[in-house]
Structures are given as C-alpha cells and as structure tokens.
mmCIF file of C-alpha atoms in Angstrom:
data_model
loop_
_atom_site.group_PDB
_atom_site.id
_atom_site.type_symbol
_atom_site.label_atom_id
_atom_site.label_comp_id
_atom_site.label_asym_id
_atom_site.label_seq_id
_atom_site.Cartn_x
_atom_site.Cartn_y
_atom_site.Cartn_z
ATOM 1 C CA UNK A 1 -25.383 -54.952 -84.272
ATOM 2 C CA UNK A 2 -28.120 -53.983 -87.020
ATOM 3 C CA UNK A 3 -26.807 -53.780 -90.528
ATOM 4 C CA UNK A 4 -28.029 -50.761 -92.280
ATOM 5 C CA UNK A 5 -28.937 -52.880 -95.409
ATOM 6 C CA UNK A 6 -32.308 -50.885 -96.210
ATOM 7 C CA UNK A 7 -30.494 -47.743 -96.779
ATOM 8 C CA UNK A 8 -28.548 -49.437 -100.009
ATOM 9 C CA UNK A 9 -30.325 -50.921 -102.942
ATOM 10 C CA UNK A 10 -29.036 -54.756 -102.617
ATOM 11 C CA UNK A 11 -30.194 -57.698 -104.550
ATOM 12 C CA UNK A 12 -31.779 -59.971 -102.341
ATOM 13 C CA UNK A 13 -29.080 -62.843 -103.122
ATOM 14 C CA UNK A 14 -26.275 -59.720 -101.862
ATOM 15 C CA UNK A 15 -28.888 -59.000 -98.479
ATOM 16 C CA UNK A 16 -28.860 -62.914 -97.461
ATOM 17 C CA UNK A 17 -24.920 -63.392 -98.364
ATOM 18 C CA UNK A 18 -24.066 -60.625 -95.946
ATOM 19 C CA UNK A 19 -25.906 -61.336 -93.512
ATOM 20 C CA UNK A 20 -24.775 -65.151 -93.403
ATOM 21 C CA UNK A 21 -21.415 -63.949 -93.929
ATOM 22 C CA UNK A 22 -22.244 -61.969 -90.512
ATOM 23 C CA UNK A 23 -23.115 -64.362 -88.951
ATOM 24 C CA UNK A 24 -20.406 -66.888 -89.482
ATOM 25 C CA UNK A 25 -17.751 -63.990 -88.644
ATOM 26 C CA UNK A 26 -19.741 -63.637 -84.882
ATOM 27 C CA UNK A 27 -20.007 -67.273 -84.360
ATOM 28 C CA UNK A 28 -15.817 -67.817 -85.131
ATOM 29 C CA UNK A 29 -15.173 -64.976 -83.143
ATOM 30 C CA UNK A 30 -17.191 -66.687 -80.026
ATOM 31 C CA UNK A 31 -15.056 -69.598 -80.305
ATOM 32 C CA UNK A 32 -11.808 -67.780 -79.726
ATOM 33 C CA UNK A 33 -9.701 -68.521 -76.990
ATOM 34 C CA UNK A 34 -9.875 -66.631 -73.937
ATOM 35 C CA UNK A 35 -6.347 -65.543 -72.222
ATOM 36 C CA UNK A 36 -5.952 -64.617 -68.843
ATOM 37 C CA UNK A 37 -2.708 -63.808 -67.127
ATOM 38 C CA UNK A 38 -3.366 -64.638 -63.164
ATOM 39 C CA UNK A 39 -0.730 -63.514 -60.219
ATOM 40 C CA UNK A 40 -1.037 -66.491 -57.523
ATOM 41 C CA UNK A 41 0.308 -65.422 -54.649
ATOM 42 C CA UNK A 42 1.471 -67.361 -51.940
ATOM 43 C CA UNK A 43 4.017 -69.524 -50.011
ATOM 44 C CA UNK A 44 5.971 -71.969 -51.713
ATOM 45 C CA UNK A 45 6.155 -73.606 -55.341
ATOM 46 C CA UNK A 46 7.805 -76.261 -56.990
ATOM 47 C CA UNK A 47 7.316 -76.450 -60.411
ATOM 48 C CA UNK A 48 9.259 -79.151 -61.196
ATOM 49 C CA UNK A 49 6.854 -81.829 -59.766
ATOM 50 C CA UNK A 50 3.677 -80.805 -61.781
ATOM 51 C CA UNK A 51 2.911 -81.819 -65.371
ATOM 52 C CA UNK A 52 1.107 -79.293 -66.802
ATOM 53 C CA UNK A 53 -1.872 -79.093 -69.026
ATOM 54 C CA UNK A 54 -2.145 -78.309 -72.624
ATOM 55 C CA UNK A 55 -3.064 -74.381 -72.623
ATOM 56 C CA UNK A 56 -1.182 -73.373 -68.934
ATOM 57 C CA UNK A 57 1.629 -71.874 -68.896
ATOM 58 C CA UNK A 58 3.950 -71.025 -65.606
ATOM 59 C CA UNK A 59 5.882 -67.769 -65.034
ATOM 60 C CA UNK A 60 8.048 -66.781 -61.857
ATOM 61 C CA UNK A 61 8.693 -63.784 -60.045
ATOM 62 C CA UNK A 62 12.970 -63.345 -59.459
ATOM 63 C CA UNK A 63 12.790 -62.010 -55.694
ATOM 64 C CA UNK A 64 15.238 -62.171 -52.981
ATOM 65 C CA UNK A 65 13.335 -64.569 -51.132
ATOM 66 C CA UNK A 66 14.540 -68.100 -51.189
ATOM 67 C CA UNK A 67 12.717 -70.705 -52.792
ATOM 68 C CA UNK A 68 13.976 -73.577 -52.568
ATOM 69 C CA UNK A 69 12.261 -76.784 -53.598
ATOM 70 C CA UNK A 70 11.849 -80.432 -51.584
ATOM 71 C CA UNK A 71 9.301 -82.449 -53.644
ATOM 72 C CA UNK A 72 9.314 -85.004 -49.982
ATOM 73 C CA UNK A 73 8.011 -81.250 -48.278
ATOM 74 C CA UNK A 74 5.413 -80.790 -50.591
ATOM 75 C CA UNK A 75 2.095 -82.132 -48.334
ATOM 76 C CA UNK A 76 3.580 -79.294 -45.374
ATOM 77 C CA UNK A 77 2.150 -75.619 -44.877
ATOM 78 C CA UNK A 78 5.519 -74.336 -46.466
ATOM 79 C CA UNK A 79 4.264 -75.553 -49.786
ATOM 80 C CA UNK A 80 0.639 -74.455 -49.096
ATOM 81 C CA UNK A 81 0.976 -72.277 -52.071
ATOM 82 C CA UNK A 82 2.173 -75.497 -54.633
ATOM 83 C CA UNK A 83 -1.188 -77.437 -53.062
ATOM 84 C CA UNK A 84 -3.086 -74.387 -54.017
ATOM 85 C CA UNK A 85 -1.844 -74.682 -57.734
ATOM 86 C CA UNK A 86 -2.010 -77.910 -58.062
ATOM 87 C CA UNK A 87 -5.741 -77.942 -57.277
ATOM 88 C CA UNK A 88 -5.902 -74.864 -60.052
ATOM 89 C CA UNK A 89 -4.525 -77.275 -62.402
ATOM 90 C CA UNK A 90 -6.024 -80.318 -61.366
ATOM 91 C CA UNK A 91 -10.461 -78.051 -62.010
ATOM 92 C CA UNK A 92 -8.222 -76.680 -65.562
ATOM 93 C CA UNK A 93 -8.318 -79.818 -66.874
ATOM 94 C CA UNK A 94 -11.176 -81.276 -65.057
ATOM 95 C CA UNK A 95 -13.453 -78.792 -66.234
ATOM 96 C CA UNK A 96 -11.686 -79.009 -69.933
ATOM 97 C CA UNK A 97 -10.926 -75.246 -69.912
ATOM 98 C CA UNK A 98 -8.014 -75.311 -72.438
ATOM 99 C CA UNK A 99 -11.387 -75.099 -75.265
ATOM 100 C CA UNK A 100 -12.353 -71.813 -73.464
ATOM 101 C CA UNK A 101 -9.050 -70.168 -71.738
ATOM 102 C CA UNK A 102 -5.216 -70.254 -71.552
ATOM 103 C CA UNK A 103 -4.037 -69.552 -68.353
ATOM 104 C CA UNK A 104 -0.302 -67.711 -67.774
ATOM 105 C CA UNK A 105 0.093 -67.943 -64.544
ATOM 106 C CA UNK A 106 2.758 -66.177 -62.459
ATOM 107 C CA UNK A 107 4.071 -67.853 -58.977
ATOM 108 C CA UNK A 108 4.586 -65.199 -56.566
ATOM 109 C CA UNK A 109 6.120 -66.067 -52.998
ATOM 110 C CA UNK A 110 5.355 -64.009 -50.293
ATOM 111 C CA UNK A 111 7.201 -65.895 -47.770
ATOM 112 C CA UNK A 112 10.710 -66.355 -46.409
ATOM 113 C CA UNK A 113 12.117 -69.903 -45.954
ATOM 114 C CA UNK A 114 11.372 -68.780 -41.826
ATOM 115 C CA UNK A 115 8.007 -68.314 -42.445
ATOM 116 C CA UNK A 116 8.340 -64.635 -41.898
ATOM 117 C CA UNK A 117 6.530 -63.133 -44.568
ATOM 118 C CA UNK A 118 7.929 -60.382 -46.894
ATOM 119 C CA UNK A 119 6.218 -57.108 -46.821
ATOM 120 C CA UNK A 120 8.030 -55.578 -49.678
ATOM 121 C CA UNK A 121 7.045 -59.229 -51.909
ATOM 122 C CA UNK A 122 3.743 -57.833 -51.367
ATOM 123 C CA UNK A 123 3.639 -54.620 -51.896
ATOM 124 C CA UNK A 124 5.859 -55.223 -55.133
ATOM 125 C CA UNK A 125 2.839 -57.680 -56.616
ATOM 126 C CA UNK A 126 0.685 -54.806 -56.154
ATOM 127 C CA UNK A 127 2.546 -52.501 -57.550
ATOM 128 C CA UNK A 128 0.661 -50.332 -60.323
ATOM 129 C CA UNK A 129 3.053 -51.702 -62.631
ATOM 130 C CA UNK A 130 2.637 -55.400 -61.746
ATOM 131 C CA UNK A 131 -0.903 -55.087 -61.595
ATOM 132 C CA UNK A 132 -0.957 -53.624 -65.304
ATOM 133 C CA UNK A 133 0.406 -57.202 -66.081
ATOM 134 C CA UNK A 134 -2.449 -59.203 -64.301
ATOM 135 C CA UNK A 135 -5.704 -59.655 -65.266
ATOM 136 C CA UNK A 136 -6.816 -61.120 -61.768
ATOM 137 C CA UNK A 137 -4.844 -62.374 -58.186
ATOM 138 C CA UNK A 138 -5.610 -65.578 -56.981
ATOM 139 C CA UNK A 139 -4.157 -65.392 -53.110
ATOM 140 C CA UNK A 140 -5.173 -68.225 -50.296
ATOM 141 C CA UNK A 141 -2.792 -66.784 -47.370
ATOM 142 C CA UNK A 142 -2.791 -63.741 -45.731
ATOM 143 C CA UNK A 143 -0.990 -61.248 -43.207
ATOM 144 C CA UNK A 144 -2.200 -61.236 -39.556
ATOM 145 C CA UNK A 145 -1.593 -57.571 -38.356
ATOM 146 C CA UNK A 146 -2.077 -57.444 -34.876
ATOM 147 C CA UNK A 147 -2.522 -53.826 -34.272
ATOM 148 C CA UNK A 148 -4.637 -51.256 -36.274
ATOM 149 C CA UNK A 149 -1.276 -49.373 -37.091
ATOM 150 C CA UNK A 150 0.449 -52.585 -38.912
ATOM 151 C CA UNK A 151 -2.329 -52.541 -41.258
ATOM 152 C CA UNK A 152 -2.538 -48.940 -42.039
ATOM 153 C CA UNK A 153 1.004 -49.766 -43.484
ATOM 154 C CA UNK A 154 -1.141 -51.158 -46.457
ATOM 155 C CA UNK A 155 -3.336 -48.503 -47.126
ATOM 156 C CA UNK A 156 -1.485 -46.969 -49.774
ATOM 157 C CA UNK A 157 -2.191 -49.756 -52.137
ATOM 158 C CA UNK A 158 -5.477 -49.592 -54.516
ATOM 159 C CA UNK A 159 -6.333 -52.525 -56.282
ATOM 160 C CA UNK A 160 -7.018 -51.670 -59.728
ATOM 161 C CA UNK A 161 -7.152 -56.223 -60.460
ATOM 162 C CA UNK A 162 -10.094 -58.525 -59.157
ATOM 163 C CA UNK A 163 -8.553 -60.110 -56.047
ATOM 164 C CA UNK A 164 -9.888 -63.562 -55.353
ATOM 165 C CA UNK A 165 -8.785 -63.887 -51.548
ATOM 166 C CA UNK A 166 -9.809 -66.858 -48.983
ATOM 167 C CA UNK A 167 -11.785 -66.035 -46.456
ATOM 168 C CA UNK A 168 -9.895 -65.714 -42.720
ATOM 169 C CA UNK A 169 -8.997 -68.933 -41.371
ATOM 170 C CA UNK A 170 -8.264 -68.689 -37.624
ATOM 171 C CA UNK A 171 -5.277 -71.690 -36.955
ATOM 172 C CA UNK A 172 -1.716 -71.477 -35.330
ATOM 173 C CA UNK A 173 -0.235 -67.985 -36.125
ATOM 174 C CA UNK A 174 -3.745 -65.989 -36.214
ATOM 175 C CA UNK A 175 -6.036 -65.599 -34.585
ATOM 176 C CA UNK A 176 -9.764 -63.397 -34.540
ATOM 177 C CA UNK A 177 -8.086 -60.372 -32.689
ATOM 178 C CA UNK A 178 -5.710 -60.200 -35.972
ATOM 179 C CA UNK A 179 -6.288 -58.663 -38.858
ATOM 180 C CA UNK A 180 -5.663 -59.692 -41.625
ATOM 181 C CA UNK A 181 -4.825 -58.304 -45.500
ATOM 182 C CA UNK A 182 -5.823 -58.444 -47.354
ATOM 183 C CA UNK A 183 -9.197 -60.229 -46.938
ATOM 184 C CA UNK A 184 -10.487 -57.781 -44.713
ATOM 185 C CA UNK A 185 -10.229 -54.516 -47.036
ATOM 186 C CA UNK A 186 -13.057 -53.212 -47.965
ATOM 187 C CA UNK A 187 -12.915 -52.673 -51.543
ATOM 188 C CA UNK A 188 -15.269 -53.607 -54.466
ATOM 189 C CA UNK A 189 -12.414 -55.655 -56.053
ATOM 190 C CA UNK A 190 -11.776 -58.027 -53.324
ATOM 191 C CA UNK A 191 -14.168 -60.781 -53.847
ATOM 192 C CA UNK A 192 -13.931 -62.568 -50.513
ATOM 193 C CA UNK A 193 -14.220 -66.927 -51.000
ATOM 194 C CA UNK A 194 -15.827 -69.501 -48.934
ATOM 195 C CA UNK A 195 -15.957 -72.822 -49.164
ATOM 196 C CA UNK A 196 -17.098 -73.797 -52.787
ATOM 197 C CA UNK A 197 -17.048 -77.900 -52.470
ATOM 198 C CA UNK A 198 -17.356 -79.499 -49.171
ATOM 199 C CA UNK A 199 -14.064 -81.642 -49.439
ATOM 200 C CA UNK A 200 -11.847 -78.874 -49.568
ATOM 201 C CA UNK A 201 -11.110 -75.769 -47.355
ATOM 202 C CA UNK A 202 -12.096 -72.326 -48.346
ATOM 203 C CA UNK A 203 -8.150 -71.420 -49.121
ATOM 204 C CA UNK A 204 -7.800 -74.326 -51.353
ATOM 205 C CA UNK A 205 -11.289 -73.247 -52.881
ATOM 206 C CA UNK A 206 -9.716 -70.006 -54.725
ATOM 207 C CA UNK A 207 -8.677 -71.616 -57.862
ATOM 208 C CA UNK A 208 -12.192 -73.220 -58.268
ATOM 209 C CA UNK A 209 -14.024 -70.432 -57.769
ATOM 210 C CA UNK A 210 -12.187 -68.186 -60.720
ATOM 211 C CA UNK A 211 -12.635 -71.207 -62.712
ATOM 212 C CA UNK A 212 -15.967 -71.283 -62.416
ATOM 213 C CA UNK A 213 -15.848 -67.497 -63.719
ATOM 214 C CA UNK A 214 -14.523 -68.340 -66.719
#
C-alpha cells in the first residue's frame, strides 16, 4: 500500500506520524487470530474423553446414525475417527497454534454402528450448503466402490472446500481393484496426503498436514 502523502502539503512531523501510525495498524492486524471452521469426517467420536485445548472448539452433526460412545473401544477401527482427532489436537497444542488459529471443528460420522457406511451422511457433508459452513474437510477414511457405476453415484458432487483426504490404504474391506472416494477424484481441491512423519500412518497424518498449513 503506498500512501499518497506527496500529493498533500504535510509537515514533516504529520508525514512521519502517519506513516508510523501505518505501520503499527499493519503490524496489530498481523497478529490477529486466524479462525478456521474444519468438517472432520469420519467413523466414530467420543468427545467426552478428550480435554481440549485453549482456542478448539467441538461441534456435532445430529444424524440418524448412531453414535454411541465406549471410552474401553476407543484404540479399535470403530473409533478410527476419535484417534484421528485426537492426534489433531494433540500437533494444536504441540505446535502452540492457539497464538495463530482457533479451530471449530465439526465431528461428522459417516458410519453406521455395522460398519456399513452411510451414503446420504456423505453426500449431506457435501452439500452446497454444508460446505458454505466449512472452510476445509479433514477426512482419513474412504468408500471402496467396487464397480465403475457405484462411483458415478458421486459425481454429482463439486467440491467448492479444500479436501485434505488420506491417501488409499489397501487392508481388510478394500482392496486395489476398489475404488475409492473420494481420494481418487480428480479435482484441484482434493489435496491427496502421504505419510508426513514416519511414526504414524498416512490416515492419521491428515490433521498434521493442515496444521502445517496454517
């Protein structure tokens, strides 16, 4: 920004106070506080086992799935998705990011208590509407189709968020002939994550890597 001061006839004392004055007002403003409402999408939560940091805050999305909570569960793949946001918390407050950004973040289950997931849950997240709420999706799961038709069933949606998504992992339930959404769209908002620290898989490495972006 270049302040038109030559154009005025200022006292030098007036020229300097202004643009100190300017100065001050830009560096305040680069202090401020980021916010970020994030979507995490995934299979089980149970917020009543996590203390949380100073500058997170935890929402919940009423669907007609089930979610019921068993803090003696919470080490199982049914809770995968409270593991996931427990390692978001745990970089938060690692990486002291409560003096850069307040996180809202919104628990979405995508899952029946079966382990069948819910297409609707997903396509409801996505919604145009929901995604006007988001500012980014953080998802470490996804849905192995197992025929090109299945997945066309997706195709209406357009992501208008960034979608942080983990890449494939090939285990009981899928396998490399599936394929599965929504890691393997091609679209210039999915940003596709590996592995970001050796110690931990690539779906537990979602929450680090949009940390990092902050």
């Amino acid at each position: 920004m270049h302040l038109l001061t030559s154009l005025f006839n200022f006292s030098s004392y007036m020229a300097k106070g202004l643009v100190i004055g300017t100065l001050c007002f830009f560096s305040i403003s680069s202090l401020a506080i980021k916010q970020y409402h994030i979507a995490l999408v995934d299979t089980f939560f149970c917020p009543s086992a996590l203390v949380l940091p100073s500058g997170i805050e935890l929402d919940f999305v009423e669907t007609t799935i089930e979610n019921t909570c068993q803090k003696e569960d919470l080490k199982g793949r049914k809770y995968h998705g409270h593991q996931v946001l427990e390692k978001l918390l745990y970089y938060y407050s690692k990486k002291k990011l409560e003096k850069k950004a307040k996180l809202k973040i919104t628990l979405v289950t995508v899952f029946h208590q079966s382990g069948r997931q819910d297409l609707k849950a997903w396509r409801d997240v996505f919604s145009l509407k929901n995604q006007k709420r988001y500012d980014a999706y953080l998802i470490s799961v996804g849905i192995p189709f197992k025929s090109k038709e299945q997945y066309s069933s997706m195709d209406n949606i357009v992501f208008k968020r960034p979608v942080y998504v983990a890449r494939p992992a090939y285990q009981k339930g899928v396998s490399k002939l599936n394929l599965v959404w929504p890691s393997t769209v091609k679209d210039k908002n999915i940003k596709i994550v590996d592995i970001v620290e050796p110690e931990i898989s690539s779906s537990l490495s979602v929450p680090l890597y949009f940390l990092n972006q902050i």
